[in-house]
Amino acid sequence: MSTIPIASDHGGFETKEYLKKKLISMGYDIKDYGTFSFESVDYPDMIHPLAYAINTGKYKRGIILCGSGNGAQMTANKYPNVRAGLCWNIEQSTLIRQHNNANIISIPARFVDFKLALNMVNVFLNTEFEGGRHLVRVEKIAKK
Ligand code: RB5
């Protein structure tokens, strides 16, 4: 199974640890970009290295978290080959794959419980892009 990179700030730390443990038990390899405690940190410091690695193609799909999911998502989406989608329910995690070919899921850890976070990640990792008309749209996202 492929390696999944994961990163969070202190707001997403506990959920990150839960997801990491579960994904490892499911057979995934995990690259953890931190943070590694509840100590207050600045989310871009952890999110940039992960987004850079997705942008260069080192990893296919990644997981990022912060309290609201917004700061993490905004940081990751600065990279031209990154499509990070903010998800708070299963339908959103399905649609970011089917319609947007997202390569990063951003999770608002203060607004979703562990189980929902894991279910969204599972959907994100196992749902294919539909292509077709959505491909035309996705190709227009990156600023020329
Ligand atoms: C940290 O308190 C919080 O601002 C951060 O986790 C995130 O929600 C930022 O977008």
mmCIF file with all atom_site columns, C-alpha atoms and ligand atoms in Angstrom:
data_model
loop_
_atom_site.group_PDB
_atom_site.id
_atom_site.type_symbol
_atom_site.label_atom_id
_atom_site.label_alt_id
_atom_site.label_comp_id
_atom_site.label_asym_id
_atom_site.label_entity_id
_atom_site.label_seq_id
_atom_site.pdbx_PDB_ins_code
_atom_site.Cartn_x
_atom_site.Cartn_y
_atom_site.Cartn_z
_atom_site.occupancy
_atom_site.B_iso_or_equiv
_atom_site.pdbx_formal_charge
_atom_site.auth_seq_id
_atom_site.auth_comp_id
_atom_site.auth_asym_id
_atom_site.auth_atom_id
_atom_site.pdbx_PDB_model_num
ATOM   1   C CA . MET A 1 1   ? 0.000   0.000  0.000   1.00 0.00 ? 1   MET A CA 1
ATOM   2   C CA . SER A 1 2   ? 1.207   3.508  -0.718  1.00 0.00 ? 2   SER A CA 1
ATOM   3   C CA . THR A 1 3   ? 2.560   5.908  1.901   1.00 0.00 ? 3   THR A CA 1
ATOM   4   C CA . ILE A 1 4   ? 0.110   8.526  3.140   1.00 0.00 ? 4   ILE A CA 1
ATOM   5   C CA . PRO A 1 5   ? 1.558   11.795 4.457   1.00 0.00 ? 5   PRO A CA 1
ATOM   6   C CA . ILE A 1 6   ? -0.285  13.481 7.339   1.00 0.00 ? 6   ILE A CA 1
ATOM   7   C CA . ALA A 1 7   ? 0.195   16.868 9.023   1.00 0.00 ? 7   ALA A CA 1
ATOM   8   C CA . SER A 1 8   ? -1.612  19.027 11.568  1.00 0.00 ? 8   SER A CA 1
ATOM   9   C CA . ASP A 1 9   ? -1.209  21.873 14.015  1.00 0.00 ? 9   ASP A CA 1
ATOM   10  C CA . HIS A 1 10  ? -2.045  21.540 17.730  1.00 0.00 ? 10  HIS A CA 1
ATOM   11  C CA . GLY A 1 11  ? -5.780  21.877 16.915  1.00 0.00 ? 11  GLY A CA 1
ATOM   12  C CA . GLY A 1 12  ? -5.631  18.717 14.830  1.00 0.00 ? 12  GLY A CA 1
ATOM   13  C CA . PHE A 1 13  ? -2.997  16.841 16.814  1.00 0.00 ? 13  PHE A CA 1
ATOM   14  C CA . GLU A 1 14  ? -5.271  14.422 18.668  1.00 0.00 ? 14  GLU A CA 1
ATOM   15  C CA . THR A 1 15  ? -7.259  13.519 15.556  1.00 0.00 ? 15  THR A CA 1
ATOM   16  C CA . LYS A 1 16  ? -4.019  13.113 13.592  1.00 0.00 ? 16  LYS A CA 1
ATOM   17  C CA . GLU A 1 17  ? -2.725  10.640 16.169  1.00 0.00 ? 17  GLU A CA 1
ATOM   18  C CA . TYR A 1 18  ? -5.992  8.690  16.033  1.00 0.00 ? 18  TYR A CA 1
ATOM   19  C CA . LEU A 1 19  ? -6.001  8.568  12.219  1.00 0.00 ? 19  LEU A CA 1
ATOM   20  C CA . LYS A 1 20  ? -2.349  7.567  12.130  1.00 0.00 ? 20  LYS A CA 1
ATOM   21  C CA . LYS A 1 21  ? -2.920  4.645  14.496  1.00 0.00 ? 21  LYS A CA 1
ATOM   22  C CA . LYS A 1 22  ? -5.961  3.435  12.568  1.00 0.00 ? 22  LYS A CA 1
ATOM   23  C CA . LEU A 1 23  ? -4.361  3.777  9.140   1.00 0.00 ? 23  LEU A CA 1
ATOM   24  C CA . ILE A 1 24  ? -1.245  1.911  10.265  1.00 0.00 ? 24  ILE A CA 1
ATOM   25  C CA . SER A 1 25  ? -3.452  -0.898 11.608  1.00 0.00 ? 25  SER A CA 1
ATOM   26  C CA . MET A 1 26  ? -5.123  -1.003 8.173   1.00 0.00 ? 26  MET A CA 1
ATOM   27  C CA . GLY A 1 27  ? -1.745  -1.550 6.487   1.00 0.00 ? 27  GLY A CA 1
ATOM   28  C CA . TYR A 1 28  ? -0.856  1.954  5.308   1.00 0.00 ? 28  TYR A CA 1
ATOM   29  C CA . ASP A 1 29  ? 2.592   3.454  5.744   1.00 0.00 ? 29  ASP A CA 1
ATOM   30  C CA . ILE A 1 30  ? 2.384   6.941  7.208   1.00 0.00 ? 30  ILE A CA 1
ATOM   31  C CA . LYS A 1 31  ? 4.767   9.872  6.814   1.00 0.00 ? 31  LYS A CA 1
ATOM   32  C CA . ASP A 1 32  ? 4.046   12.184 9.761   1.00 0.00 ? 32  ASP A CA 1
ATOM   33  C CA . TYR A 1 33  ? 5.015   15.831 9.227   1.00 0.00 ? 33  TYR A CA 1
ATOM   34  C CA . GLY A 1 34  ? 3.948   16.773 12.789  1.00 0.00 ? 34  GLY A CA 1
ATOM   35  C CA . THR A 1 35  ? 3.003   18.446 14.966  1.00 0.00 ? 35  THR A CA 1
ATOM   36  C CA . PHE A 1 36  ? 3.868   16.069 17.774  1.00 0.00 ? 36  PHE A CA 1
ATOM   37  C CA . SER A 1 37  ? 2.189   17.617 20.847  1.00 0.00 ? 37  SER A CA 1
ATOM   38  C CA . PHE A 1 38  ? -0.619  19.927 22.003  1.00 0.00 ? 38  PHE A CA 1
ATOM   39  C CA . GLU A 1 39  ? 1.823   22.838 22.195  1.00 0.00 ? 39  GLU A CA 1
ATOM   40  C CA . SER A 1 40  ? 0.649   25.810 20.147  1.00 0.00 ? 40  SER A CA 1
ATOM   41  C CA . VAL A 1 41  ? 2.278   25.996 16.709  1.00 0.00 ? 41  VAL A CA 1
ATOM   42  C CA . ASP A 1 42  ? 1.700   27.772 13.398  1.00 0.00 ? 42  ASP A CA 1
ATOM   43  C CA . TYR A 1 43  ? -0.128  25.482 10.960  1.00 0.00 ? 43  TYR A CA 1
ATOM   44  C CA . PRO A 1 44  ? 1.839   26.592 7.836   1.00 0.00 ? 44  PRO A CA 1
ATOM   45  C CA . ASP A 1 45  ? 5.016   25.170 9.380   1.00 0.00 ? 45  ASP A CA 1
ATOM   46  C CA . MET A 1 46  ? 3.638   21.630 9.171   1.00 0.00 ? 46  MET A CA 1
ATOM   47  C CA . ILE A 1 47  ? 1.390   21.990 6.137   1.00 0.00 ? 47  ILE A CA 1
ATOM   48  C CA . HIS A 1 48  ? 3.945   23.472 3.704   1.00 0.00 ? 48  HIS A CA 1
ATOM   49  C CA . PRO A 1 49  ? 6.314   20.452 3.749   1.00 0.00 ? 49  PRO A CA 1
ATOM   50  C CA . LEU A 1 50  ? 3.427   18.045 3.104   1.00 0.00 ? 50  LEU A CA 1
ATOM   51  C CA . ALA A 1 51  ? 1.938   20.191 0.344   1.00 0.00 ? 51  ALA A CA 1
ATOM   52  C CA . TYR A 1 52  ? 5.376   20.553 -1.251  1.00 0.00 ? 52  TYR A CA 1
ATOM   53  C CA . ALA A 1 53  ? 5.727   16.758 -1.326  1.00 0.00 ? 53  ALA A CA 1
ATOM   54  C CA . ILE A 1 54  ? 2.300   16.327 -2.936  1.00 0.00 ? 54  ILE A CA 1
ATOM   55  C CA . ASN A 1 55  ? 3.084   19.116 -5.411  1.00 0.00 ? 55  ASN A CA 1
ATOM   56  C CA . THR A 1 56  ? 6.271   17.390 -6.587  1.00 0.00 ? 56  THR A CA 1
ATOM   57  C CA . GLY A 1 57  ? 4.536   14.018 -6.872  1.00 0.00 ? 57  GLY A CA 1
ATOM   58  C CA . LYS A 1 58  ? 6.378   12.348 -3.997  1.00 0.00 ? 58  LYS A CA 1
ATOM   59  C CA . TYR A 1 59  ? 3.028   11.239 -2.559  1.00 0.00 ? 59  TYR A CA 1
ATOM   60  C CA . LYS A 1 60  ? -0.291  10.789 -4.345  1.00 0.00 ? 60  LYS A CA 1
ATOM   61  C CA . ARG A 1 61  ? -2.717  11.689 -1.554  1.00 0.00 ? 61  ARG A CA 1
ATOM   62  C CA . GLY A 1 62  ? -2.331  13.382 1.827   1.00 0.00 ? 62  GLY A CA 1
ATOM   63  C CA . ILE A 1 63  ? -4.233  14.323 4.954   1.00 0.00 ? 63  ILE A CA 1
ATOM   64  C CA . ILE A 1 64  ? -4.047  17.688 6.726   1.00 0.00 ? 64  ILE A CA 1
ATOM   65  C CA . LEU A 1 65  ? -5.837  18.947 9.816   1.00 0.00 ? 65  LEU A CA 1
ATOM   66  C CA . CYS A 1 66  ? -6.204  22.071 11.907  1.00 0.00 ? 66  CYS A CA 1
ATOM   67  C CA . GLY A 1 67  ? -8.955  23.320 14.217  1.00 0.00 ? 67  GLY A CA 1
ATOM   68  C CA . SER A 1 68  ? -11.205 24.637 11.461  1.00 0.00 ? 68  SER A CA 1
ATOM   69  C CA . GLY A 1 69  ? -9.508  22.942 8.503   1.00 0.00 ? 69  GLY A CA 1
ATOM   70  C CA . ASN A 1 70  ? -9.348  26.323 6.792   1.00 0.00 ? 70  ASN A CA 1
ATOM   71  C CA . GLY A 1 71  ? -5.814  27.500 7.556   1.00 0.00 ? 71  GLY A CA 1
ATOM   72  C CA . ALA A 1 72  ? -4.436  24.107 6.566   1.00 0.00 ? 72  ALA A CA 1
ATOM   73  C CA . GLN A 1 73  ? -6.435  24.045 3.331   1.00 0.00 ? 73  GLN A CA 1
ATOM   74  C CA . MET A 1 74  ? -5.492  27.617 2.376   1.00 0.00 ? 74  MET A CA 1
ATOM   75  C CA . THR A 1 75  ? -1.811  26.875 2.904   1.00 0.00 ? 75  THR A CA 1
ATOM   76  C CA . ALA A 1 76  ? -1.854  23.670 0.856   1.00 0.00 ? 76  ALA A CA 1
ATOM   77  C CA . ASN A 1 77  ? -3.744  25.254 -2.019  1.00 0.00 ? 77  ASN A CA 1
ATOM   78  C CA . LYS A 1 78  ? -0.891  27.714 -2.645  1.00 0.00 ? 78  LYS A CA 1
ATOM   79  C CA . TYR A 1 79  ? 0.810   24.923 -4.625  1.00 0.00 ? 79  TYR A CA 1
ATOM   80  C CA . PRO A 1 80  ? -0.209  24.621 -8.286  1.00 0.00 ? 80  PRO A CA 1
ATOM   81  C CA . ASN A 1 81  ? -0.527  20.836 -8.343  1.00 0.00 ? 81  ASN A CA 1
ATOM   82  C CA . VAL A 1 82  ? -2.345  20.624 -5.025  1.00 0.00 ? 82  VAL A CA 1
ATOM   83  C CA . ARG A 1 83  ? -6.105  20.366 -4.799  1.00 0.00 ? 83  ARG A CA 1
ATOM   84  C CA . ALA A 1 84  ? -7.003  20.330 -1.102  1.00 0.00 ? 84  ALA A CA 1
ATOM   85  C CA . GLY A 1 85  ? -10.673 19.975 -0.175  1.00 0.00 ? 85  GLY A CA 1
ATOM   86  C CA . LEU A 1 86  ? -12.194 20.873 3.179   1.00 0.00 ? 86  LEU A CA 1
ATOM   87  C CA . CYS A 1 87  ? -14.542 18.117 4.382   1.00 0.00 ? 87  CYS A CA 1
ATOM   88  C CA . TRP A 1 88  ? -16.945 17.849 7.294   1.00 0.00 ? 88  TRP A CA 1
ATOM   89  C CA . ASN A 1 89  ? -19.179 15.013 6.102   1.00 0.00 ? 89  ASN A CA 1
ATOM   90  C CA . ILE A 1 90  ? -19.013 11.877 3.966   1.00 0.00 ? 90  ILE A CA 1
ATOM   91  C CA . GLU A 1 91  ? -20.632 13.458 0.949   1.00 0.00 ? 91  GLU A CA 1
ATOM   92  C CA . GLN A 1 92  ? -17.988 16.197 0.853   1.00 0.00 ? 92  GLN A CA 1
ATOM   93  C CA . SER A 1 93  ? -15.186 13.625 1.039   1.00 0.00 ? 93  SER A CA 1
ATOM   94  C CA . THR A 1 94  ? -16.793 11.702 -1.828  1.00 0.00 ? 94  THR A CA 1
ATOM   95  C CA . LEU A 1 95  ? -17.249 14.785 -3.993  1.00 0.00 ? 95  LEU A CA 1
ATOM   96  C CA . ILE A 1 96  ? -13.716 16.157 -3.579  1.00 0.00 ? 96  ILE A CA 1
ATOM   97  C CA . ARG A 1 97  ? -12.538 12.927 -5.189  1.00 0.00 ? 97  ARG A CA 1
ATOM   98  C CA . GLN A 1 98  ? -15.277 12.309 -7.780  1.00 0.00 ? 98  GLN A CA 1
ATOM   99  C CA . HIS A 1 99  ? -15.571 15.889 -9.017  1.00 0.00 ? 99  HIS A CA 1
ATOM   100 C CA . ASN A 1 100 ? -12.388 17.721 -7.992  1.00 0.00 ? 100 ASN A CA 1
ATOM   101 C CA . ASN A 1 101 ? -9.731  14.975 -8.090  1.00 0.00 ? 101 ASN A CA 1
ATOM   102 C CA . ALA A 1 102 ? -8.518  16.285 -4.715  1.00 0.00 ? 102 ALA A CA 1
ATOM   103 C CA . ASN A 1 103 ? -5.109  15.047 -3.660  1.00 0.00 ? 103 ASN A CA 1
ATOM   104 C CA . ILE A 1 104 ? -5.384  16.377 -0.104  1.00 0.00 ? 104 ILE A CA 1
ATOM   105 C CA . ILE A 1 105 ? -8.252  16.165 2.368   1.00 0.00 ? 105 ILE A CA 1
ATOM   106 C CA . SER A 1 106 ? -8.413  18.950 4.960   1.00 0.00 ? 106 SER A CA 1
ATOM   107 C CA . ILE A 1 107 ? -10.198 18.018 8.185   1.00 0.00 ? 107 ILE A CA 1
ATOM   108 C CA . PRO A 1 108 ? -11.641 20.526 10.696  1.00 0.00 ? 108 PRO A CA 1
ATOM   109 C CA . ALA A 1 109 ? -10.649 18.591 13.803  1.00 0.00 ? 109 ALA A CA 1
ATOM   110 C CA . ARG A 1 110 ? -12.638 20.775 16.208  1.00 0.00 ? 110 ARG A CA 1
ATOM   111 C CA . PHE A 1 111 ? -15.853 20.140 14.302  1.00 0.00 ? 111 PHE A CA 1
ATOM   112 C CA . VAL A 1 112 ? -15.778 16.400 13.501  1.00 0.00 ? 112 VAL A CA 1
ATOM   113 C CA . ASP A 1 113 ? -15.352 13.411 15.810  1.00 0.00 ? 113 ASP A CA 1
ATOM   114 C CA . PHE A 1 114 ? -12.666 10.743 15.379  1.00 0.00 ? 114 PHE A CA 1
ATOM   115 C CA . LYS A 1 115 ? -14.996 8.241  13.729  1.00 0.00 ? 115 LYS A CA 1
ATOM   116 C CA . LEU A 1 116 ? -16.267 10.683 11.130  1.00 0.00 ? 116 LEU A CA 1
ATOM   117 C CA . ALA A 1 117 ? -12.709 11.818 10.421  1.00 0.00 ? 117 ALA A CA 1
ATOM   118 C CA . LEU A 1 118 ? -11.655 8.219  9.786   1.00 0.00 ? 118 LEU A CA 1
ATOM   119 C CA . ASN A 1 119 ? -14.684 7.492  7.616   1.00 0.00 ? 119 ASN A CA 1
ATOM   120 C CA . MET A 1 120 ? -14.001 10.593 5.525   1.00 0.00 ? 120 MET A CA 1
ATOM   121 C CA . VAL A 1 121 ? -10.356 9.584  5.099   1.00 0.00 ? 121 VAL A CA 1
ATOM   122 C CA . ASN A 1 122 ? -11.401 6.097  4.010   1.00 0.00 ? 122 ASN A CA 1
ATOM   123 C CA . VAL A 1 123 ? -13.732 7.535  1.406   1.00 0.00 ? 123 VAL A CA 1
ATOM   124 C CA . PHE A 1 124 ? -11.082 10.016 0.265   1.00 0.00 ? 124 PHE A CA 1
ATOM   125 C CA . LEU A 1 125 ? -8.487  7.244  -0.177  1.00 0.00 ? 125 LEU A CA 1
ATOM   126 C CA . ASN A 1 126 ? -10.829 4.852  -1.980  1.00 0.00 ? 126 ASN A CA 1
ATOM   127 C CA . THR A 1 127 ? -12.934 6.996  -4.285  1.00 0.00 ? 127 THR A CA 1
ATOM   128 C CA . GLU A 1 128 ? -11.949 7.523  -7.911  1.00 0.00 ? 128 GLU A CA 1
ATOM   129 C CA . PHE A 1 129 ? -12.119 10.710 -9.951  1.00 0.00 ? 129 PHE A CA 1
ATOM   130 C CA . GLU A 1 130 ? -14.993 10.637 -12.449 1.00 0.00 ? 130 GLU A CA 1
ATOM   131 C CA . GLY A 1 131 ? -13.115 12.539 -15.172 1.00 0.00 ? 131 GLY A CA 1
ATOM   132 C CA . GLY A 1 132 ? -15.161 13.644 -18.206 1.00 0.00 ? 132 GLY A CA 1
ATOM   133 C CA . ARG A 1 133 ? -16.707 17.078 -17.727 1.00 0.00 ? 133 ARG A CA 1
ATOM   134 C CA . HIS A 1 134 ? -15.031 17.294 -14.314 1.00 0.00 ? 134 HIS A CA 1
ATOM   135 C CA . LEU A 1 135 ? -11.602 16.889 -15.898 1.00 0.00 ? 135 LEU A CA 1
ATOM   136 C CA . VAL A 1 136 ? -12.231 19.918 -18.103 1.00 0.00 ? 136 VAL A CA 1
ATOM   137 C CA . ARG A 1 137 ? -13.093 21.946 -14.990 1.00 0.00 ? 137 ARG A CA 1
ATOM   138 C CA . VAL A 1 138 ? -10.207 20.670 -12.866 1.00 0.00 ? 138 VAL A CA 1
ATOM   139 C CA . GLU A 1 139 ? -7.770  21.544 -15.657 1.00 0.00 ? 139 GLU A CA 1
ATOM   140 C CA . LYS A 1 140 ? -8.991  25.142 -15.472 1.00 0.00 ? 140 LYS A CA 1
ATOM   141 C CA . ILE A 1 141 ? -8.255  25.515 -11.741 1.00 0.00 ? 141 ILE A CA 1
ATOM   142 C CA . ALA A 1 142 ? -4.511  26.210 -11.906 1.00 0.00 ? 142 ALA A CA 1
ATOM   143 C CA . LYS A 1 143 ? -3.798  29.848 -12.834 1.00 0.00 ? 143 LYS A CA 1
ATOM   144 C CA . LYS A 1 144 ? -2.006  30.011 -16.201 1.00 0.00 ? 144 LYS A CA 1
HETATM 145 C C1 . RB5 B 2 .   ? -5.482  27.250 16.097  1.00 0.00 ? 1   RB5 B C1 1
HETATM 146 O O1 . RB5 B 2 .   ? -6.011  27.782 17.254  1.00 0.00 ? 1   RB5 B O1 1
HETATM 147 C C2 . RB5 B 2 .   ? -6.431  27.445 14.928  1.00 0.00 ? 1   RB5 B C2 1
HETATM 148 O O2 . RB5 B 2 .   ? -6.436  28.774 14.549  1.00 0.00 ? 1   RB5 B O2 1
HETATM 149 C C3 . RB5 B 2 .   ? -6.051  26.560 13.789  1.00 0.00 ? 1   RB5 B C3 1
HETATM 150 O O3 . RB5 B 2 .   ? -6.069  25.226 14.209  1.00 0.00 ? 1   RB5 B O3 1
HETATM 151 C C4 . RB5 B 2 .   ? -6.934  26.612 12.560  1.00 0.00 ? 1   RB5 B C4 1
HETATM 152 O O4 . RB5 B 2 .   ? -8.282  26.523 12.891  1.00 0.00 ? 1   RB5 B O4 1
HETATM 153 C C5 . RB5 B 2 .   ? -6.654  27.702 11.618  1.00 0.00 ? 1   RB5 B C5 1
HETATM 154 O O5 . RB5 B 2 .   ? -7.239  27.814 10.536  1.00 0.00 ? 1   RB5 B O5 1
#
